[in-house]
Coordinates of C-alpha atoms in Angstrom, one line a residue:
Chain A
M166 CA 0.0 0.0 0.0
R167 CA 2.8 2.4 0.9
D168 CA 4.4 1.8 -2.5
V169 CA 1.1 2.1 -4.4
L170 CA 0.0 5.4 -2.9
R171 CA 3.3 7.1 -2.3
V172 CA 4.0 10.3 -4.2
P173 CA 7.4 10.0 -5.8
E174 CA 10.0 12.5 -4.6
G175 CA 10.5 15.5 -6.7
E176 CA 8.3 14.4 -9.6
R177 CA 5.7 16.6 -11.2
V178 CA 2.2 15.8 -9.8
D179 CA -0.9 16.1 -12.0
L180 CA -3.9 15.5 -9.7
S181 CA -6.3 15.3 -12.7
A182 CA -4.5 12.1 -13.7
F183 CA -5.6 10.4 -10.5
P184 CA -9.3 9.4 -10.5
A185 CA -10.6 10.2 -7.0
D186 CA -13.0 7.3 -7.1
A187 CA -10.3 4.7 -7.8
T188 CA -9.6 1.9 -5.3
P189 CA -5.9 1.0 -6.0
A190 CA -4.9 -2.3 -4.4
G191 CA -8.1 -2.2 -2.3
P192 CA -10.9 -4.6 -1.6
S193 CA -13.4 -5.1 -4.4
D194 CA -16.4 -3.7 -2.6
K195 CA -17.7 -1.8 0.4
A196 CA -18.6 -4.8 2.5
A197 CA -15.2 -6.4 2.1
A198 CA -13.5 -3.1 2.9
L199 CA -15.6 -2.6 6.1
A200 CA -14.9 -6.1 7.2
D201 CA -11.2 -5.8 6.5
T202 CA -10.9 -2.4 8.2
A203 CA -12.6 -3.8 11.3
R204 CA -10.2 -6.7 11.3
M205 CA -7.3 -4.3 11.1
G206 CA -8.6 -2.5 14.2
E207 CA -7.5 -5.1 16.6
R208 CA -4.0 -5.3 15.2
L209 CA -3.8 -1.5 15.2
A210 CA -4.8 -1.3 18.8
D211 CA -2.3 -4.0 19.7
L212 CA 0.6 -2.2 18.0
Q213 CA -0.5 1.1 19.6
E214 CA -0.3 -0.5 23.0
R215 CA 3.1 -1.8 22.3
L216 CA 4.3 1.6 21.1
Y217 CA 3.0 3.2 24.3
A218 CA 4.4 0.5 26.5
G219 CA 7.8 1.0 24.8
S220 CA 7.8 4.7 25.7
T221 CA 7.6 3.8 29.4
S222 CA 11.1 2.3 29.1
G223 CA 12.7 5.0 27.0
D224 CA 11.6 4.3 23.4
R225 CA 11.0 7.8 22.0
R226 CA 9.3 6.7 18.8
R227 CA 5.9 7.9 17.9
L228 CA 3.7 8.3 14.8
L229 CA 2.3 11.4 13.3
L230 CA -0.6 11.2 10.8
V231 CA -1.1 14.4 8.8
L232 CA -4.5 14.8 7.1
Q233 CA -4.9 17.3 4.4
G234 CA -7.6 17.7 1.8
M235 CA -10.3 20.0 0.4
D236 CA -13.4 20.7 2.5
T237 CA -15.6 17.6 2.8
S238 CA -12.7 15.3 1.8
G239 CA -13.2 13.4 5.0
K240 CA -10.5 14.5 7.4
G241 CA -13.0 14.5 10.3
G242 CA -14.5 11.2 9.1
T243 CA -11.1 9.6 9.1
V244 CA -10.5 10.6 12.7
K245 CA -13.9 9.2 13.7
H246 CA -13.7 5.9 11.8
V247 CA -9.9 5.1 11.6
I248 CA -8.5 6.8 14.7
G249 CA -11.6 5.5 16.6
L250 CA -10.0 2.0 16.2
F251 CA -7.2 3.0 18.6
N252 CA -7.3 3.5 22.4
P253 CA -8.1 7.2 22.7
S254 CA -5.8 7.7 25.6
G255 CA -2.7 7.2 23.3
C256 CA -3.9 9.6 20.6
R257 CA -3.2 13.3 20.5
I258 CA -5.6 14.9 18.0
K259 CA -5.3 18.5 16.9
A260 CA -7.5 20.3 14.4
F261 CA -5.7 23.4 13.2
K262 CA -7.9 26.3 12.4
A263 CA -7.1 29.8 11.1
P264 CA -4.1 31.0 13.1
T265 CA -4.9 33.1 16.2
P266 CA -3.3 36.5 16.7
E267 CA -0.9 34.9 19.1
E268 CA 0.0 32.2 16.6
Q269 CA 0.5 34.8 13.9
N270 CA 3.1 36.5 16.1
H271 CA 5.3 33.4 15.8
P272 CA 6.9 31.5 12.9
F273 CA 4.4 29.3 11.2
L274 CA 5.9 26.1 12.6
W275 CA 5.6 27.3 16.2
R276 CA 2.0 26.2 16.8
I277 CA 2.8 22.9 15.1
M278 CA 5.6 22.0 17.4
R279 CA 3.5 22.5 20.5
E280 CA 1.0 19.8 19.3
L281 CA 3.5 17.1 18.3
P282 CA 2.8 13.6 19.7
R283 CA 4.9 12.7 22.8
P284 CA 6.9 9.4 22.8
G285 CA 4.6 6.4 22.5
E286 CA 1.7 8.5 21.2
I287 CA -0.1 8.6 17.9
G288 CA -0.5 12.2 16.8
I289 CA -3.2 13.2 14.3
F290 CA -3.2 16.6 12.6
D291 CA -6.5 17.6 10.9
R292 CA -4.9 20.2 8.7
S293 CA -1.3 21.2 9.5
H294 CA 1.6 23.4 8.6
Y295 CA 0.7 22.6 5.0
E296 CA -2.0 25.2 5.2
D297 CA 0.8 27.7 5.2
V298 CA 1.7 26.7 1.6
L299 CA -1.9 26.0 0.6
I300 CA -4.4 28.7 1.6
A301 CA -1.4 31.0 2.1
R302 CA -0.5 30.5 -1.6
V303 CA -4.0 30.6 -3.0
R304 CA -5.0 33.7 -0.9
E305 CA -1.6 35.3 -1.2
L306 CA -1.4 35.7 2.5
V307 CA 2.4 36.1 2.4
P308 CA 4.9 37.5 -0.1
R309 CA 5.8 34.9 -2.8
A310 CA 9.5 34.8 -1.8
Q311 CA 8.5 33.9 1.8
L312 CA 6.1 31.3 0.6
G313 CA 8.9 29.8 -1.6
R314 CA 11.1 29.4 1.4
R315 CA 8.5 27.5 3.4
Y316 CA 8.8 24.3 1.4
G317 CA 12.4 23.9 2.4
Q318 CA 11.6 24.9 6.0
I319 CA 8.9 22.2 6.1
N320 CA 11.3 19.6 4.7
R321 CA 14.0 20.4 7.2
F322 CA 11.4 20.4 10.0
E323 CA 10.0 17.0 9.0
K324 CA 13.5 15.6 8.7
S325 CA 14.3 16.7 12.2
L326 CA 11.1 15.0 13.4
A327 CA 12.2 11.8 11.6
D328 CA 15.6 12.0 13.2
D329 CA 13.9 12.3 16.6
G330 CA 11.9 9.1 16.1
V331 CA 8.7 10.4 14.6
T332 CA 7.3 8.3 11.8
V333 CA 5.5 11.0 9.7
V334 CA 2.6 9.7 7.5
K335 CA 1.2 12.5 5.4
V336 CA -2.1 11.7 3.6
F337 CA -3.8 13.8 0.9
L338 CA -7.5 13.0 0.7
H339 CA -8.1 13.3 -3.0
I340 CA -11.7 14.1 -3.9
S341 CA -13.3 15.3 -7.1
Y342 CA -15.0 18.7 -7.7
E343 CA -18.2 16.9 -8.4
Q344 CA -18.0 14.7 -5.3
Q345 CA -17.5 17.8 -3.1
R346 CA -20.7 19.3 -4.6
R347 CA -22.6 16.1 -3.8
R348 CA -21.3 16.2 -0.2
L349 CA -22.2 19.9 0.3
L350 CA -25.7 19.2 -1.1
E351 CA -26.0 16.3 1.3
R352 CA -25.3 18.7 4.2
L353 CA -27.9 21.0 3.0
D354 CA -30.5 18.2 2.7
N355 CA -30.1 17.2 6.3
P356 CA -30.9 19.8 9.0
D357 CA -28.7 17.9 11.5
K358 CA -25.8 18.7 9.2
H359 CA -26.5 22.4 8.6
W360 CA -24.0 23.3 11.3
K361 CA -21.2 21.8 9.2
F362 CA -22.1 24.0 6.2
N363 CA -20.7 27.5 5.6
P364 CA -21.9 29.5 2.6
G365 CA -18.3 30.6 2.2
D366 CA -17.5 27.0 1.2
I367 CA -19.2 27.7 -2.1
E368 CA -17.0 30.7 -2.8
E369 CA -14.0 28.6 -2.0
R370 CA -15.0 26.2 -4.8
A371 CA -14.3 29.0 -7.3
L372 CA -10.7 28.7 -6.3
W373 CA -10.7 24.9 -6.8
P374 CA -8.1 24.9 -9.6
A375 CA -5.8 27.2 -7.6
Y376 CA -6.0 24.8 -4.6
Q377 CA -5.3 21.8 -6.8
E378 CA -2.2 23.5 -8.1
A379 CA -1.1 24.4 -4.6
Y380 CA -1.5 20.8 -3.5
E381 CA 0.4 19.6 -6.6
I382 CA 3.3 21.8 -5.7
A383 CA 3.3 20.8 -2.0
L384 CA 3.1 17.1 -2.9
E385 CA 5.9 17.5 -5.4
R386 CA 8.3 19.5 -3.2
C387 CA 7.6 17.9 0.2
S388 CA 7.3 14.2 -0.5
T389 CA 10.6 13.2 1.0
D390 CA 12.2 10.0 2.2
A391 CA 11.9 11.3 5.7
A392 CA 8.3 12.2 5.3
P393 CA 6.6 11.0 2.2
W394 CA 3.1 12.0 1.0
Y395 CA 0.5 9.4 0.2
L396 CA -2.3 10.2 -2.2
V397 CA -5.5 8.5 -1.1
P398 CA -8.5 8.6 -3.6
S399 CA -11.3 9.5 -1.2
D400 CA -14.5 9.8 -3.2
R401 CA -15.4 6.4 -1.7
K402 CA -15.3 6.7 2.1
W403 CA -15.0 3.0 2.6
Y404 CA -11.9 2.9 0.5
R405 CA -10.4 6.0 2.2
N406 CA -10.9 4.4 5.6
W407 CA -9.5 1.1 4.5
A408 CA -6.5 2.6 2.8
I409 CA -5.5 4.9 5.7
S410 CA -6.0 2.0 8.2
K411 CA -3.7 -0.1 5.9
L412 CA -1.1 2.7 5.7
L413 CA -1.1 3.1 9.5
L414 CA -0.8 -0.7 9.9
E415 CA 2.1 -1.0 7.6
H416 CA 4.0 1.9 9.2
L417 CA 3.3 0.5 12.8
E418 CA 4.4 -3.0 11.7
A419 CA 7.6 -1.6 10.2
M420 CA 8.2 0.2 13.5
D421 CA 7.7 -3.1 15.3
P422 CA 7.3 -1.8 18.8
Q423 CA 8.0 -4.2 21.6
Y424 CA 6.7 -4.6 25.2
P425 CA 9.6 -3.7 27.5
K426 CA 11.2 -6.5 29.6
A427 CA 10.6 -6.3 33.3
D428 CA 13.3 -4.3 35.1
F429 CA 12.4 -5.9 38.5
D430 CA 12.3 -9.3 40.0
V431 CA 9.0 -10.8 38.9
E432 CA 9.2 -13.8 41.2
E433 CA 10.0 -11.8 44.2
S434 CA 7.0 -9.5 43.6
R435 CA 4.8 -12.5 43.2
R436 CA 6.0 -14.0 46.4
R437 CA 5.4 -10.7 48.3
L438 CA 1.9 -10.4 46.9
L439 CA 1.0 -14.0 47.8
S440 CA 2.5 -13.8 51.3
E441 CA 0.8 -10.5 52.3
G442 CA -1.7 -12.5 54.4
Chain B
M186 CA -28.4 5.3 37.9
R187 CA -27.5 8.7 39.1
D188 CA -29.6 8.4 42.1
V189 CA -28.4 4.8 42.9
L190 CA -24.7 5.6 42.8
R191 CA -24.6 9.2 44.0
V192 CA -22.8 9.9 47.2
P193 CA -25.1 11.9 49.5
E194 CA -23.9 15.4 50.3
G195 CA -22.1 15.8 53.6
E196 CA -22.9 12.3 54.9
R197 CA -20.3 10.1 56.5
V198 CA -19.0 7.5 53.9
D199 CA -17.9 4.1 55.0
L200 CA -16.4 2.4 52.0
S201 CA -16.3 -1.0 53.7
A202 CA -20.1 -1.0 53.7
F203 CA -20.1 -1.0 49.9
P204 CA -19.3 -4.4 48.3
A205 CA -16.9 -3.7 45.4
D206 CA -18.3 -6.7 43.5
A207 CA -21.9 -5.5 43.7
T208 CA -23.9 -4.6 40.5
P209 CA -26.5 -2.2 41.7
A210 CA -29.3 -1.5 39.2
G211 CA -27.1 -3.3 36.6
P212 CA -27.7 -6.1 34.0
S213 CA -27.8 -9.5 35.5
D214 CA -24.7 -10.9 33.8
K215 CA -21.7 -10.0 31.7
A216 CA -23.1 -10.8 28.3
A217 CA -26.2 -8.6 28.9
A218 CA -23.9 -5.8 30.2
L219 CA -21.6 -5.9 27.2
A220 CA -24.5 -5.9 24.8
D221 CA -26.2 -3.0 26.6
T222 CA -23.0 -1.0 26.7
A223 CA -22.5 -1.5 23.0
R224 CA -26.0 -0.3 22.4
M225 CA -25.5 2.8 24.5
G226 CA -22.4 3.6 22.3
E227 CA -24.5 4.8 19.4
R228 CA -26.6 7.0 21.5
L229 CA -23.5 8.4 23.3
A230 CA -21.8 9.2 20.0
D231 CA -25.0 10.9 18.8
L232 CA -25.3 13.1 21.9
Q233 CA -21.6 14.0 21.7
E234 CA -22.0 15.1 18.1
R235 CA -24.9 17.3 19.1
L236 CA -23.0 18.8 22.0
Y237 CA -20.1 19.6 19.7
A238 CA -22.4 21.0 17.0
G239 CA -24.0 23.2 19.6
S240 CA -20.7 24.7 20.5
T241 CA -20.2 26.0 16.9
S242 CA -23.1 28.3 17.5
G243 CA -22.3 29.5 21.0
D244 CA -23.4 26.8 23.4
R245 CA -20.6 26.8 25.9
R246 CA -21.7 23.6 27.7
R247 CA -19.3 20.6 28.0
L248 CA -18.9 17.6 30.2
L249 CA -16.0 16.6 32.5
L250 CA -15.6 13.0 33.6
V251 CA -13.2 12.7 36.6
L252 CA -11.9 9.2 37.2
Q253 CA -10.3 8.4 40.6
G254 CA -9.5 5.0 42.2
M255 CA -6.7 2.9 43.6
D256 CA -4.1 1.4 41.3
T257 CA -5.6 -1.3 39.0
S258 CA -9.1 0.0 39.7
G259 CA -9.6 0.5 35.9
K260 CA -9.2 4.2 35.1
G261 CA -7.3 3.4 31.9
G262 CA -9.7 0.5 31.0
T263 CA -12.6 2.9 31.4
V264 CA -11.0 5.4 28.9
K265 CA -10.3 2.5 26.5
H266 CA -13.8 0.9 26.7
V267 CA -16.2 3.7 27.5
I268 CA -14.5 6.8 26.0
G269 CA -13.7 4.6 23.0
L270 CA -17.4 4.7 22.2
F271 CA -17.1 8.4 21.4
N272 CA -15.7 10.2 18.4
P273 CA -12.1 10.8 19.6
S274 CA -11.9 14.2 18.1
G275 CA -14.4 15.6 20.6
C276 CA -12.6 14.1 23.6
R277 CA -9.9 15.8 25.6
I278 CA -8.2 13.2 27.7
K279 CA -5.6 14.0 30.4
A280 CA -3.8 11.6 32.7
F281 CA -2.4 13.5 35.6
K282 CA 0.9 12.2 37.0
A283 CA 3.1 13.4 39.9
P284 CA 3.3 17.2 39.5
T285 CA 6.3 18.5 37.6
P286 CA 8.6 21.1 39.2
E287 CA 6.8 23.8 37.2
E288 CA 3.4 22.6 38.3
Q289 CA 4.6 22.6 41.9
N290 CA 5.4 26.2 41.6
H291 CA 1.7 27.0 41.0
P292 CA -1.4 26.5 43.1
F293 CA -2.6 22.9 42.9
L294 CA -5.6 23.8 40.6
W295 CA -3.4 25.6 38.1
R296 CA -2.5 22.5 36.0
I297 CA -6.1 21.3 36.2
M298 CA -7.5 24.5 34.7
R299 CA -5.2 24.2 31.7
E300 CA -6.7 20.8 30.8
L301 CA -10.4 21.6 31.1
P302 CA -12.6 20.6 28.2
R303 CA -13.4 23.4 25.7
P304 CA -17.1 24.1 24.8
G305 CA -18.6 21.1 23.1
E306 CA -16.0 18.7 24.3
I307 CA -16.0 15.8 26.6
G308 CA -13.1 16.0 29.0
I309 CA -11.7 13.0 30.8
F310 CA -9.4 13.2 33.8
D311 CA -7.5 10.1 34.7
R312 CA -6.6 11.2 38.2
S313 CA -7.2 14.9 39.0
H314 CA -7.0 17.6 41.6
Y315 CA -8.3 15.0 44.1
E316 CA -4.8 13.6 44.2
D317 CA -4.0 16.7 46.2
V318 CA -6.3 15.5 49.0
L319 CA -5.5 11.8 48.5
I320 CA -1.8 11.0 48.2
A321 CA -1.1 14.5 49.6
R322 CA -3.0 13.4 52.8
V323 CA -1.7 9.9 53.0
R324 CA 1.9 10.9 52.4
E325 CA 1.6 14.1 54.3
L326 CA 2.9 16.2 51.4
V327 CA 1.5 19.4 52.8
P328 CA 0.7 20.7 56.3
R329 CA -2.6 19.5 57.7
A330 CA -4.1 23.1 57.8
Q331 CA -3.3 23.6 54.1
L332 CA -4.8 20.2 53.2
G333 CA -8.0 21.1 55.2
R334 CA -8.5 24.2 53.1
R335 CA -8.3 22.3 49.8
Y336 CA -11.7 20.7 50.2
G337 CA -13.4 24.1 50.2
Q338 CA -11.1 25.3 47.4
I339 CA -12.1 22.3 45.3
N340 CA -15.8 22.8 46.0
R341 CA -15.6 26.5 45.0
F342 CA -13.6 25.6 41.9
E343 CA -16.1 22.9 40.8
K344 CA -19.0 25.3 41.5
S345 CA -17.5 27.9 39.2
L346 CA -17.1 25.2 36.5
A347 CA -20.8 24.3 36.8
D348 CA -21.7 28.0 36.6
D349 CA -19.7 28.2 33.4
G350 CA -21.6 25.3 31.8
V351 CA -19.4 22.3 32.8
T352 CA -21.3 19.2 33.8
V353 CA -18.9 17.6 36.2
V354 CA -19.3 13.8 36.7
K355 CA -16.9 12.4 39.3
V356 CA -16.5 8.7 39.5
F357 CA -14.8 6.7 42.2
L358 CA -13.9 3.3 41.0
H359 CA -14.3 1.2 44.1
I360 CA -12.3 -2.1 44.2
S361 CA -11.5 -4.4 47.0
Y362 CA -8.0 -5.0 48.5
E363 CA -8.3 -8.7 47.3
Q364 CA -9.3 -7.7 43.8
Q365 CA -6.2 -5.4 43.5
R366 CA -4.0 -8.3 44.6
R367 CA -5.5 -10.5 41.8
R368 CA -5.0 -7.8 39.2
L369 CA -1.4 -7.2 40.2
L370 CA -0.8 -10.9 40.1
E371 CA -2.3 -11.1 36.6
R372 CA 0.1 -8.4 35.5
L373 CA 3.0 -10.5 36.8
D374 CA 1.7 -13.6 35.1
N375 CA 1.7 -11.9 31.6
P376 CA 5.1 -10.6 30.3
D377 CA 3.2 -8.3 28.0
K378 CA 1.8 -6.5 31.1
H379 CA 5.1 -6.3 33.1
W380 CA 5.5 -2.7 31.9
K381 CA 2.3 -1.8 33.8
F382 CA 3.8 -3.2 37.1
N383 CA 5.8 -1.3 39.6
P384 CA 7.2 -3.0 42.7
G385 CA 6.3 0.2 44.5
D386 CA 2.7 -0.7 44.0
I387 CA 3.1 -3.4 46.6
E388 CA 4.5 -0.9 49.2
E389 CA 1.5 1.4 48.5
R390 CA -0.8 -1.5 49.5
A391 CA 0.5 -1.2 53.0
L392 CA -1.2 2.2 53.0
W393 CA -4.5 0.9 51.8
P394 CA -6.5 1.8 54.9
A395 CA -5.1 5.3 54.9
Y396 CA -6.1 5.7 51.2
Q397 CA -9.6 4.4 51.9
E398 CA -10.0 6.9 54.7
A399 CA -8.7 9.7 52.4
Y400 CA -11.2 8.7 49.8
E401 CA -14.0 8.6 52.4
I402 CA -13.2 12.2 53.5
A403 CA -13.0 13.5 49.9
L404 CA -16.3 11.8 48.9
E405 CA -18.0 13.1 52.0
R406 CA -16.8 16.7 51.8
C407 CA -16.8 17.2 48.0
S408 CA -20.0 15.5 46.8
T409 CA -22.0 18.6 46.1
D410 CA -25.0 19.5 44.0
A411 CA -22.7 21.3 41.6
A412 CA -20.4 18.3 41.2
P413 CA -21.6 15.1 42.9
W414 CA -19.5 12.0 43.4
Y415 CA -20.6 8.6 42.1
L416 CA -19.4 5.4 43.7
V417 CA -19.1 2.7 41.1
P418 CA -18.3 -0.8 42.3
S419 CA -15.5 -1.9 40.0
D420 CA -14.4 -5.4 40.9
R421 CA -16.4 -6.5 37.8
K422 CA -15.1 -4.7 34.7
W423 CA -18.2 -5.3 32.7
Y424 CA -20.3 -3.6 35.4
R425 CA -17.9 -0.7 35.7
N426 CA -18.0 0.0 32.0
W427 CA -21.8 -0.4 31.9
A428 CA -22.4 1.9 34.9
I429 CA -20.1 4.6 33.7
S430 CA -21.6 4.5 30.2
K431 CA -25.0 4.8 31.8
L432 CA -24.0 7.7 34.0
L433 CA -22.6 9.5 31.0
L434 CA -25.7 8.8 29.0
E435 CA -28.0 10.1 31.7
H436 CA -26.0 13.3 32.1
L437 CA -25.8 13.9 28.3
E438 CA -29.5 13.2 28.0
A439 CA -30.2 15.7 30.7
M440 CA -28.1 18.3 28.9
D441 CA -30.2 17.6 25.8
P442 CA -27.8 19.3 23.3
Q443 CA -29.4 20.4 20.1
Y444 CA -28.1 20.8 16.5
P445 CA -28.1 24.5 15.8
K446 CA -30.4 25.9 13.2
A447 CA -29.0 27.2 10.0
D448 CA -28.1 30.8 10.1
F449 CA -27.9 31.0 6.3
D450 CA -30.4 30.7 3.5
V451 CA -30.4 26.9 2.8
E452 CA -32.4 27.2 -0.4
E453 CA -30.2 29.8 -1.9
S454 CA -27.0 27.8 -1.1
R455 CA -28.6 24.8 -2.8
R456 CA -29.5 26.8 -5.9
R457 CA -26.0 28.1 -6.1
L458 CA -24.4 24.7 -5.9
L459 CA -26.8 23.2 -8.5
S460 CA -26.3 26.1 -10.9
E461 CA -22.5 26.1 -10.8
G462 CA -22.4 24.3 -14.2

């Protein structure tokens, strides 16, 4: 799965060449995908517990899942359905919004560093520092020269994370323009979902090509060995959840976290407990 | 369930009078409890989404679950099995450890306030400010007069939370001395659980009566209308998970959070989306 979905380093990306409703290397249908995702849940939770256990004896490794995608692409749904498979106490979830005045007074990576997963944790970013080369590019929030420097800053930042034991998994949830329209209409059709709708979302759609281009540049410049990008076709929610579960599983299996060995005398502790009277 | 498990305000509490393996008002057996807990999961997740949705239009209400109990009483297991029923993105979980030097330089409630749930969230404290009248009392970490003042400080703090829209649900996970021994022995029997074991846990058992007394005093002095204590017999894990799910369900139902009404013209948005071409 990692090889199938990984964006090659430094190659030109043309998002229009990737059908958003494709299911590369995936199960043939929804029922099979749901069953397989549920099956992966147990293994994911087991690996997460091992990762956390390892941190109690000095293993500093952790995993950071970065979710990026257009509105309605399913970042929140991924947290609910995929991250929901883990033990919540080991997950550190952060949804980044428009920067606050305090955050704007700092370099753009400042607020990111404060929310990184601690050793043994699985961190999840719903949006991230990539907003600073996405909306910042499309809306021209910073001078072009400053924007241009950010790609290199991001790559060096992510390399330093990798060096410090962070497995960075960056996922672009790729949906089509038409699929976004359907999902926005669904929100309008259901009064319980009106709170998720913002009329400004429709104006943003006029900028769709500019956003796609900004994503293409970010994927091309920032898919590195230390922190590769994965392009997940996300028009089908069941495929999206399956593929991200599979990506997490493969990365956690490669990390191969281990329960630490006892650093105390197990037999003596057992004797003491049994002889307490 | 709230009425059954609630600790009456200002009455003397004798923990030895409460069998830790009881199942008050609960299902008759494990299978029924597991099925009922799973059923509650859907309703809990629905109420959580409503609570979160409400916060997007100004509803400041949130819920704080405080978990306290002796080692092995199941605070972590509750987070895994009960909080795991919710959407993790709306949960703010904090496990409080021994205070850091920075935390010790502040009043004892300082670190607590920093971790409170934001509007729309469900906060979960695995240990809490009650440690400052539990281990602090048993280990005599502060002068007795200072300790005595803390109960009132806690009550005023929790009252201010309630006034600000926080539904505070405090749960004492009540286990027996013998049950703790069994659970510690289980950890010793399973090498994958050795990381959870600390030989110091055995020394702490010598202080069991002092801890029970400290809990009795905290339950008696701090079970208020604004923030009542619930005593959950926890020798049976299936009952513990069922009872806490039920307590959360009752509190969320009483809060009765509502999806906000659209503050935009739904028909106009629909027309614009359909006429985009």
